[in-house]
Amino acid sequence: MSHPIIRPARADEYDEIGRIWMESWVSSGLGETSDFLLANLRARIRRETEDGWSLFVADDDGTIAAMLALHLPKLYLDMLFVAPAYQGQSLGRQLLGFTRTQMPDEMSLRCIRENEKAWRWYEREGFVFEKEEVEPSNGFMMKYYRWRRQRPAG
């Protein structure tokens, strides 16, 4: 793998971003590929970008390797999904590093409780668990996390 460049997503890439999102979601074992899911994710991308998402992609020489959706005014990391072919190659860590340049002091996120691989990774990356609560829109139990930049002592 070369070193993908993180850049703002373009509207003409939204369909492909939806496919990457679905494939990554399915790779977690929490869902199954379907035209219905893909259509919903593609529609959500358009809706969320109109509603304040800053959407980025990891571009590997023209191939979208990952998507990252931030809601900067809310200091919220909403979505970070790496395409299955790029998982396990530190791309998630690169995206998180980029996110910390956008929200350098603090951010929050949530993960589906059953996605243990994801929330354990966020814990290793310094996020602190705050609460669990059911998300009414999808019925999933969500784990909420917060990260704050460590201030030097003294």
GROMACS .gro file of C-alpha atoms in nm:
model
  154
    1MET     CA    1   0.000   0.000   0.000
    2SER     CA    2   0.120   0.347  -0.080
    3HIS     CA    3   0.042   0.625   0.164
    4PRO     CA    4  -0.314   0.743   0.095
    5ILE     CA    5  -0.374   1.115   0.100
    6ILE     CA    6  -0.653   1.240   0.325
    7ARG     CA    7  -0.855   1.503   0.144
    8PRO     CA    8  -1.208   1.644   0.135
    9ALA     CA    9  -1.456   1.419  -0.044
   10ARG     CA   10  -1.616   1.534  -0.366
   11ALA     CA   11  -1.989   1.503  -0.431
   12ASP     CA   12  -1.921   1.285  -0.737
   13GLU     CA   13  -1.758   1.031  -0.499
   14TYR     CA   14  -2.053   0.991  -0.263
   15ASP     CA   15  -2.179   0.670  -0.424
   16GLU     CA   16  -1.835   0.508  -0.399
   17ILE     CA   17  -1.799   0.631  -0.040
   18GLY     CA   18  -2.131   0.464   0.039
   19ARG     CA   19  -1.998   0.137  -0.102
   20ILE     CA   20  -1.680   0.162   0.108
   21TRP     CA   21  -1.893   0.237   0.415
   22MET     CA   22  -2.112  -0.066   0.352
   23GLU     CA   23  -1.820  -0.302   0.286
   24SER     CA   24  -1.642  -0.188   0.602
   25TRP     CA   25  -1.961  -0.219   0.807
   26VAL     CA   26  -2.022  -0.570   0.672
   27SER     CA   27  -1.660  -0.666   0.750
   28SER     CA   28  -1.736  -0.597   1.120
   29GLY     CA   29  -1.981  -0.887   1.115
   30LEU     CA   30  -2.272  -0.663   1.216
   31GLY     CA   31  -2.453  -0.648   0.886
   32GLU     CA   32  -2.499  -0.800   0.544
   33THR     CA   33  -2.447  -0.649   0.202
   34SER     CA   34  -2.771  -0.542   0.034
   35ASP     CA   35  -2.893  -0.293  -0.223
   36PHE     CA   36  -3.124  -0.153   0.046
   37LEU     CA   37  -2.835  -0.087   0.288
   38LEU     CA   38  -2.624   0.066   0.013
   39ALA     CA   39  -2.907   0.299  -0.094
   40ASN     CA   40  -2.964   0.406   0.266
   41LEU     CA   41  -2.595   0.480   0.326
   42ARG     CA   42  -2.568   0.676   0.003
   43ALA     CA   43  -2.876   0.880   0.094
   44ARG     CA   44  -2.740   0.938   0.444
   45ILE     CA   45  -2.411   1.073   0.307
   46ARG     CA   46  -2.597   1.336   0.107
   47ARG     CA   47  -2.827   1.422   0.399
   48GLU     CA   48  -2.546   1.444   0.655
   49THR     CA   49  -2.316   1.655   0.437
   50GLU     CA   50  -2.604   1.901   0.391
   51ASP     CA   51  -2.650   1.894   0.769
   52GLY     CA   52  -2.290   1.974   0.866
   53TRP     CA   53  -2.065   1.676   0.804
   54SER     CA   54  -1.713   1.749   0.692
   55LEU     CA   55  -1.651   1.441   0.479
   56PHE     CA   56  -1.301   1.322   0.395
   57VAL     CA   57  -1.157   1.027   0.209
   58ALA     CA   58  -0.825   0.848   0.216
   59ASP     CA   59  -0.728   0.853  -0.153
   60ASP     CA   60  -0.482   0.582  -0.257
   61ASP     CA   61  -0.381   0.701  -0.602
   62GLY     CA   62  -0.742   0.731  -0.717
   63THR     CA   63  -0.889   0.449  -0.507
   64ILE     CA   64  -1.096   0.546  -0.203
   65ALA     CA   65  -0.945   0.347   0.082
   66ALA     CA   66  -1.149   0.495   0.369
   67MET     CA   67  -1.409   0.752   0.467
   68LEU     CA   68  -1.406   0.991   0.759
   69ALA     CA   69  -1.702   1.205   0.864
   70LEU     CA   70  -1.655   1.478   1.123
   71HIS     CA   71  -1.904   1.720   1.270
   72LEU     CA   72  -1.658   1.994   1.363
   73PRO     CA   73  -1.896   2.236   1.541
   74LYS     CA   74  -2.003   1.951   1.773
   75LEU     CA   75  -1.644   1.818   1.814
   76TYR     CA   76  -1.778   1.484   1.697
   77LEU     CA   77  -1.606   1.205   1.505
   78ASP     CA   78  -1.914   1.057   1.342
   79MET     CA   79  -1.782   0.792   1.102
   80LEU     CA   80  -1.446   0.632   1.037
   81PHE     CA   81  -1.462   0.334   0.801
   82VAL     CA   82  -1.168   0.169   0.627
   83ALA     CA   83  -1.224  -0.049   0.320
   84PRO     CA   84  -1.158  -0.416   0.398
   85ALA     CA   85  -0.858  -0.431   0.162
   86TYR     CA   86  -0.692  -0.153   0.363
   87GLN     CA   87  -0.771  -0.271   0.715
   88GLY     CA   88  -0.482  -0.362   0.943
   89GLN     CA   89  -0.239  -0.124   0.771
   90SER     CA   90  -0.257   0.170   1.017
   91LEU     CA   91  -0.487   0.372   0.793
   92GLY     CA   92  -0.735   0.412   1.079
   93ARG     CA   93  -0.455   0.554   1.293
   94GLN     CA   94  -0.362   0.793   1.012
   95LEU     CA   95  -0.724   0.909   0.987
   96LEU     CA   96  -0.744   0.954   1.362
   97GLY     CA   97  -0.424   1.159   1.355
   98PHE     CA   98  -0.580   1.378   1.086
   99THR     CA   99  -0.897   1.408   1.298
  100ARG     CA  100  -0.685   1.535   1.587
  101THR     CA  101  -0.554   1.815   1.363
  102GLN     CA  102  -0.917   1.917   1.300
  103MET     CA  103  -1.025   1.884   1.665
  104PRO     CA  104  -0.697   1.918   1.857
  105ASP     CA  105  -0.830   1.958   2.210
  106GLU     CA  106  -1.127   1.726   2.241
  107MET     CA  107  -1.373   1.510   2.050
  108SER     CA  108  -1.642   1.255   2.114
  109LEU     CA  109  -1.770   0.952   1.926
  110ARG     CA  110  -1.991   0.652   1.965
  111CYS     CA  111  -1.957   0.288   1.867
  112ILE     CA  112  -2.200   0.003   1.853
  113ARG     CA  113  -2.139  -0.209   2.163
  114GLU     CA  114  -2.117  -0.529   1.958
  115ASN     CA  115  -1.834  -0.383   1.749
  116GLU     CA  116  -1.576  -0.474   2.010
  117LYS     CA  117  -1.284  -0.447   1.768
  118ALA     CA  118  -1.369  -0.080   1.706
  119TRP     CA  119  -1.429   0.035   2.061
  120ARG     CA  120  -1.127  -0.150   2.196
  121TRP     CA  121  -0.919   0.026   1.930
  122TYR     CA  122  -1.056   0.366   2.034
  123GLU     CA  123  -0.975   0.285   2.399
  124ARG     CA  124  -0.615   0.201   2.299
  125GLU     CA  125  -0.606   0.535   2.116
  126GLY     CA  126  -0.689   0.725   2.436
  127PHE     CA  127  -1.067   0.757   2.423
  128VAL     CA  128  -1.245   0.728   2.757
  129PHE     CA  129  -1.577   0.547   2.791
  130GLU     CA  130  -1.857   0.770   2.920
  131LYS     CA  131  -2.188   0.582   2.890
  132GLU     CA  132  -2.399   0.327   2.706
  133GLU     CA  133  -2.740   0.403   2.566
  134VAL     CA  134  -2.978   0.271   2.301
  135GLU     CA  135  -2.984   0.468   1.976
  136PRO     CA  136  -3.357   0.511   1.901
  137SER     CA  137  -3.307   0.540   1.523
  138ASN     CA  138  -3.157   0.193   1.486
  139GLY     CA  139  -3.208   0.010   1.816
  140PHE     CA  140  -2.837  -0.054   1.870
  141MET     CA  141  -2.677  -0.018   2.213
  142MET     CA  142  -2.411   0.249   2.169
  143LYS     CA  143  -2.095   0.312   2.369
  144TYR     CA  144  -2.006   0.679   2.400
  145TYR     CA  145  -1.645   0.795   2.424
  146ARG     CA  146  -1.454   1.119   2.468
  147TRP     CA  147  -1.094   1.210   2.399
  148ARG     CA  148  -0.921   1.514   2.547
  149ARG     CA  149  -0.570   1.625   2.470
  150GLN     CA  150  -0.339   1.562   2.761
  151ARG     CA  151  -0.198   1.886   2.897
  152PRO     CA  152   0.165   1.882   3.009
  153ALA     CA  153   0.199   1.876   3.389
  154GLY     CA  154   0.329   2.189   3.552
   0.00000   0.00000   0.00000
